[in-house]
Short mmCIF file of C-alpha atoms in Angstrom, two decimals:
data_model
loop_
_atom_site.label_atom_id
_atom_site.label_comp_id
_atom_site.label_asym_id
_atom_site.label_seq_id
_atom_site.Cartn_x
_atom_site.Cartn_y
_atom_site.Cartn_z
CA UNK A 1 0.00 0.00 0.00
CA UNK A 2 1.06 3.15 -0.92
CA UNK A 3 1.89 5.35 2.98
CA UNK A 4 0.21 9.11 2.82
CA UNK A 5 3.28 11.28 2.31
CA UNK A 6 4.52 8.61 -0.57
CA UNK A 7 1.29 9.59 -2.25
CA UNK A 8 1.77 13.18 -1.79
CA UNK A 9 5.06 13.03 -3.11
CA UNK A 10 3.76 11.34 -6.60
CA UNK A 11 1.10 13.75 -6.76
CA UNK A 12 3.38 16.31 -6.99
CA UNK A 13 5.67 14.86 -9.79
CA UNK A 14 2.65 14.15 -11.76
CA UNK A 15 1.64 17.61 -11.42
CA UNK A 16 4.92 19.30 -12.49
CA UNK A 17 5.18 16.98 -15.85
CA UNK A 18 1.17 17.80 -16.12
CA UNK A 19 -0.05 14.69 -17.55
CA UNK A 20 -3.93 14.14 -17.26
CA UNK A 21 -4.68 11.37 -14.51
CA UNK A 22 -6.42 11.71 -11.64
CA UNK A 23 -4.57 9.79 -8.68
CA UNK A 24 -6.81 8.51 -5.83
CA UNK A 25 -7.05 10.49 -2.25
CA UNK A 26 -7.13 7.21 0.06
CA UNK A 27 -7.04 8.01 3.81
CA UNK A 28 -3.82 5.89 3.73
CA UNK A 29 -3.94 3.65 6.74
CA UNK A 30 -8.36 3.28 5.98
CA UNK A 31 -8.55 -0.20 5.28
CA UNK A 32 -12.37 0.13 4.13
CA UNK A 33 -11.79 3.08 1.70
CA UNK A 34 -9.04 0.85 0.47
CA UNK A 35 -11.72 -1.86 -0.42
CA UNK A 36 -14.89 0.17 -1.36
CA UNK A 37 -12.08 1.79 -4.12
CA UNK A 38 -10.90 -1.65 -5.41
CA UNK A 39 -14.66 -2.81 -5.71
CA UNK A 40 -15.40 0.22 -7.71
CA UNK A 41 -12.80 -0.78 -9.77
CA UNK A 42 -14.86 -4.32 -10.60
CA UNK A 43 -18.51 -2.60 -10.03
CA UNK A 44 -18.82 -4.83 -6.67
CA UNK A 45 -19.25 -1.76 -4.32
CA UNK A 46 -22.58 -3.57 -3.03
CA UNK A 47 -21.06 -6.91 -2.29
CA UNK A 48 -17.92 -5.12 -0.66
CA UNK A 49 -20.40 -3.19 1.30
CA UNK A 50 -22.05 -6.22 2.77
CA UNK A 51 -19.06 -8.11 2.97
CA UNK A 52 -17.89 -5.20 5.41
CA UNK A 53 -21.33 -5.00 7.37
CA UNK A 54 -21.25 -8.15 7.80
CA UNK A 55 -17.75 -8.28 9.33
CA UNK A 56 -18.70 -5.61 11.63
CA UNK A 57 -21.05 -7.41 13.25
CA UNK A 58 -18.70 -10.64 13.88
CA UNK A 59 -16.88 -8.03 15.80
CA UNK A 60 -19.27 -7.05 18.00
CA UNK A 61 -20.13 -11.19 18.02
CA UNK A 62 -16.43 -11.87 18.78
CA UNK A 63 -16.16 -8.97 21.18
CA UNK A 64 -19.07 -10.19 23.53
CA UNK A 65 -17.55 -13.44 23.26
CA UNK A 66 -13.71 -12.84 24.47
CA UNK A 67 -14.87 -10.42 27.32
CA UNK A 68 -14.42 -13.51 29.83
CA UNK A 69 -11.13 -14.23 28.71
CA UNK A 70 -8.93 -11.81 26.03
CA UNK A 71 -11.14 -8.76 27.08
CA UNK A 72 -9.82 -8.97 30.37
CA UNK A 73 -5.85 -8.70 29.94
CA UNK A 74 -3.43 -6.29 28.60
CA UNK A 75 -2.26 -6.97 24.79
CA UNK A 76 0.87 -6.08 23.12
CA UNK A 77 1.50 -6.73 19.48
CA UNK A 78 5.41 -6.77 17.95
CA UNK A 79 6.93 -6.93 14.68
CA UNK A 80 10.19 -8.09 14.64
CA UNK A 81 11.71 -6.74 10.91
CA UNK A 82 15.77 -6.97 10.17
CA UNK A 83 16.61 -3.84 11.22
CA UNK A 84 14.31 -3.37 14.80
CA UNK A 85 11.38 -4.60 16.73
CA UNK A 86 8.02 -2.59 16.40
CA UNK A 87 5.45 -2.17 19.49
CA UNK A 88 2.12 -1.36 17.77
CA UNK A 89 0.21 1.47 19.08
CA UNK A 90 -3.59 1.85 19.47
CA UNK A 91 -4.43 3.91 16.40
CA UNK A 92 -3.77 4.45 12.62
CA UNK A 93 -3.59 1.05 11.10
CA UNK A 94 -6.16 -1.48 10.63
CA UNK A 95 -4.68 -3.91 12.53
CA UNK A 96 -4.50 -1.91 15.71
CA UNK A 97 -8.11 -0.13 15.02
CA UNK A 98 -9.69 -3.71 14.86
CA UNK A 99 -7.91 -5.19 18.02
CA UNK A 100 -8.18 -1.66 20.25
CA UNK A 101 -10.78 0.32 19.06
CA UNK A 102 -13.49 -2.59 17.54
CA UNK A 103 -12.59 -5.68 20.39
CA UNK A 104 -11.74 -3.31 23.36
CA UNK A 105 -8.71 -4.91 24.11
CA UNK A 106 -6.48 -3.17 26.97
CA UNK A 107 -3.42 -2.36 25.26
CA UNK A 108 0.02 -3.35 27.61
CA UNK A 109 2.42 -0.62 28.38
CA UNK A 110 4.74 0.61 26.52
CA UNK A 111 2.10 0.72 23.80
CA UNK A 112 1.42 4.01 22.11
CA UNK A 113 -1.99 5.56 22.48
CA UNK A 114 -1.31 8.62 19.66
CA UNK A 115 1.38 6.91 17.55
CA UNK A 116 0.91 3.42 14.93
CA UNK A 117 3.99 2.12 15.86
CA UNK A 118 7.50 2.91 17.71
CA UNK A 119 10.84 0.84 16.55
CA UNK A 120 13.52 0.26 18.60
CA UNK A 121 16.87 -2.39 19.04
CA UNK A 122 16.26 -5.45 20.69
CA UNK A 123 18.50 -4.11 23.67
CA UNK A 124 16.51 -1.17 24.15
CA UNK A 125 13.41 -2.74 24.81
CA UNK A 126 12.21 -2.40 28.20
CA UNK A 127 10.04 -5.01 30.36
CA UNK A 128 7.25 -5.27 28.66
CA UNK A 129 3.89 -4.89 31.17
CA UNK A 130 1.31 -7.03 29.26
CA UNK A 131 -0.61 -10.76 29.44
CA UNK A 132 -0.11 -11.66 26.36
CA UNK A 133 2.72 -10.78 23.38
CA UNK A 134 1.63 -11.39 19.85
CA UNK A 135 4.58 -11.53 17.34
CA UNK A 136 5.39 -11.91 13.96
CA UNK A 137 8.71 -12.24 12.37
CA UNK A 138 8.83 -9.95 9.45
CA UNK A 139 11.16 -11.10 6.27
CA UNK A 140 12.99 -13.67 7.77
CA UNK A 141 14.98 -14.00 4.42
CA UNK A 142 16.93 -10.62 5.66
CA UNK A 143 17.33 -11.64 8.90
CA UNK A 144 14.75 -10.71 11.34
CA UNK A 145 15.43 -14.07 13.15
CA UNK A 146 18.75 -12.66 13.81
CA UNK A 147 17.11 -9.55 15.42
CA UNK A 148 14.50 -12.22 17.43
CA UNK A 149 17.33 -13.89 18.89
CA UNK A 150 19.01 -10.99 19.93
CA UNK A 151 15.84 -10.14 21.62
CA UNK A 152 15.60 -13.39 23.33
CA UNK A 153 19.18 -12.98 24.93
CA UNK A 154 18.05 -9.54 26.73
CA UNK A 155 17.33 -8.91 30.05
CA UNK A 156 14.87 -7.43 30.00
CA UNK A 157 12.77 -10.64 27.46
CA UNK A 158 13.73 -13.08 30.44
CA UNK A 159 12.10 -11.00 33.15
CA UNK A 160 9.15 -10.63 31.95
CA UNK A 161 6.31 -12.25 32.84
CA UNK A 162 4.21 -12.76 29.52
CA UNK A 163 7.29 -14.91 28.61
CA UNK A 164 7.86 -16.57 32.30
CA UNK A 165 4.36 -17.79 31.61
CA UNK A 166 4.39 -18.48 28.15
CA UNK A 167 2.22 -16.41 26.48
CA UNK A 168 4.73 -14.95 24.10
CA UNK A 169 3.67 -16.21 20.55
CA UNK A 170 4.40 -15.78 17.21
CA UNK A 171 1.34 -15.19 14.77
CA UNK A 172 1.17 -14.87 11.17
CA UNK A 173 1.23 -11.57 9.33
CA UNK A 174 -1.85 -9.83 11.03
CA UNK A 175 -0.94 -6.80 9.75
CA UNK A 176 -1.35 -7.55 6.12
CA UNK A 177 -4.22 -9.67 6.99
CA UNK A 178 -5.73 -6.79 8.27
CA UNK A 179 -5.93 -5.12 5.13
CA UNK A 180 -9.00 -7.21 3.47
CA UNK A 181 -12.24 -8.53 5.28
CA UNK A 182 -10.91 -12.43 4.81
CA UNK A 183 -8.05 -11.65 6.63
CA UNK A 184 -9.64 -10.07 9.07
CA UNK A 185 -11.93 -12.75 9.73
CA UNK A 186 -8.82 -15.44 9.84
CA UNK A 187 -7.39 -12.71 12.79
CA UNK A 188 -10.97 -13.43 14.57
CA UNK A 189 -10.67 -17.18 13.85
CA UNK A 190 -6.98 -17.43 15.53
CA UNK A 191 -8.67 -15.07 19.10
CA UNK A 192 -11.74 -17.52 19.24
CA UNK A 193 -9.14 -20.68 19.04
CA UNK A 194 -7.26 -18.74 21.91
CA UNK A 195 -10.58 -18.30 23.91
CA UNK A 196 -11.31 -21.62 23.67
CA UNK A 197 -7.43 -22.85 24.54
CA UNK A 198 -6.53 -24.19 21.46
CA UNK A 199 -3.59 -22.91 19.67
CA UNK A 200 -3.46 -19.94 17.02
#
């Protein structure tokens, strides 16, 4: 997906060589705009409309269902890339509206309440304060493993308790899945299994 100020950028360019195209507006990190444009593209705007009505109410379905158990705790979700590990924040992608703002889950500290994401080394994490730690390793072809390791050999990984107790786990990539209504549902899929104690 094209970020906001990429698209701003282009927009420019193609203004200063005038050619005559009109390049989409999308709210950048709007994962519905995103689909209602491609389904214009295909005249399916009334499917993708349902398609997204309907996933809104498995949220609220899902929702009602993991107050007992997911609803309850503090949730932290990590990319680990080859350069850094990410802590998501609460806002401005669709993977953190869906899990914060749609299922009302308590994010963990340090997670950001105004920011998508911070990046940091593996040594400067601090102790995470959270019940569970999603993560995903990110291109492990250029080495993110490495980073994960070097993670794992911190101090401040082995005191914390969401890994004492084993509730550290990798996931999939969420955060592209986030991006289309079938992902989306898969993410819902893999918190049910959790609710019900079976593995992602």
């Amino acid at each position: 997906m094209f970020t906001e100020r990429y698209l701003q950028s282009a927009k420019k360019d193609m203004r200063s060589i005038n050619l005559c195209m009109d390049i989409p507006n999308f709210p950048a990190w709007d994962w519905r705009v995103n689909q209602m444009k491609l389904a214009e593209l295909v005249n399916r705007e009334r499917e993708a409309e349902q398609v997204i009505t309907r996933l809104d109410l498995r949220l609220h379905e899902v929702r009602s269902e993991l107050k007992s158990t997911l609803g309850k705790e503090r949730i932290t979700i990590m990319q680990v890339n080859h350069r850094a590990i990410g802590i998501q924040g609460t806002c401005d992608h669709p993977l953190n509206e869906m899990l914060y703002s749609k299922l009302k889950f308590t994010p963990g500290n340090p997670v950001p309440d105004h920011m998508w994401r911070i990046e940091m080394a593996p040594e400067l994490m601090p102790c995470l304060e959270t019940d569970r730690l999603f993560i995903q390793q990110h291109n492990l072809r250029a080495g993110s493993d490495k980073i994960f390791t070097r993670l794992q050999e911190t101090p401040s990984w082995k005191a914390m308790d969401v890994v004492k107790n084993n509730r550290a786990q990798l996931i999939p990539n969420w955060f592209l899945m986030s991006w289309t209504p079938a992902g989306r549902d898969h993410i819902l899929d893999s918190l049910l299994s959790l609710h019900h104690g079976s593995a992602i």
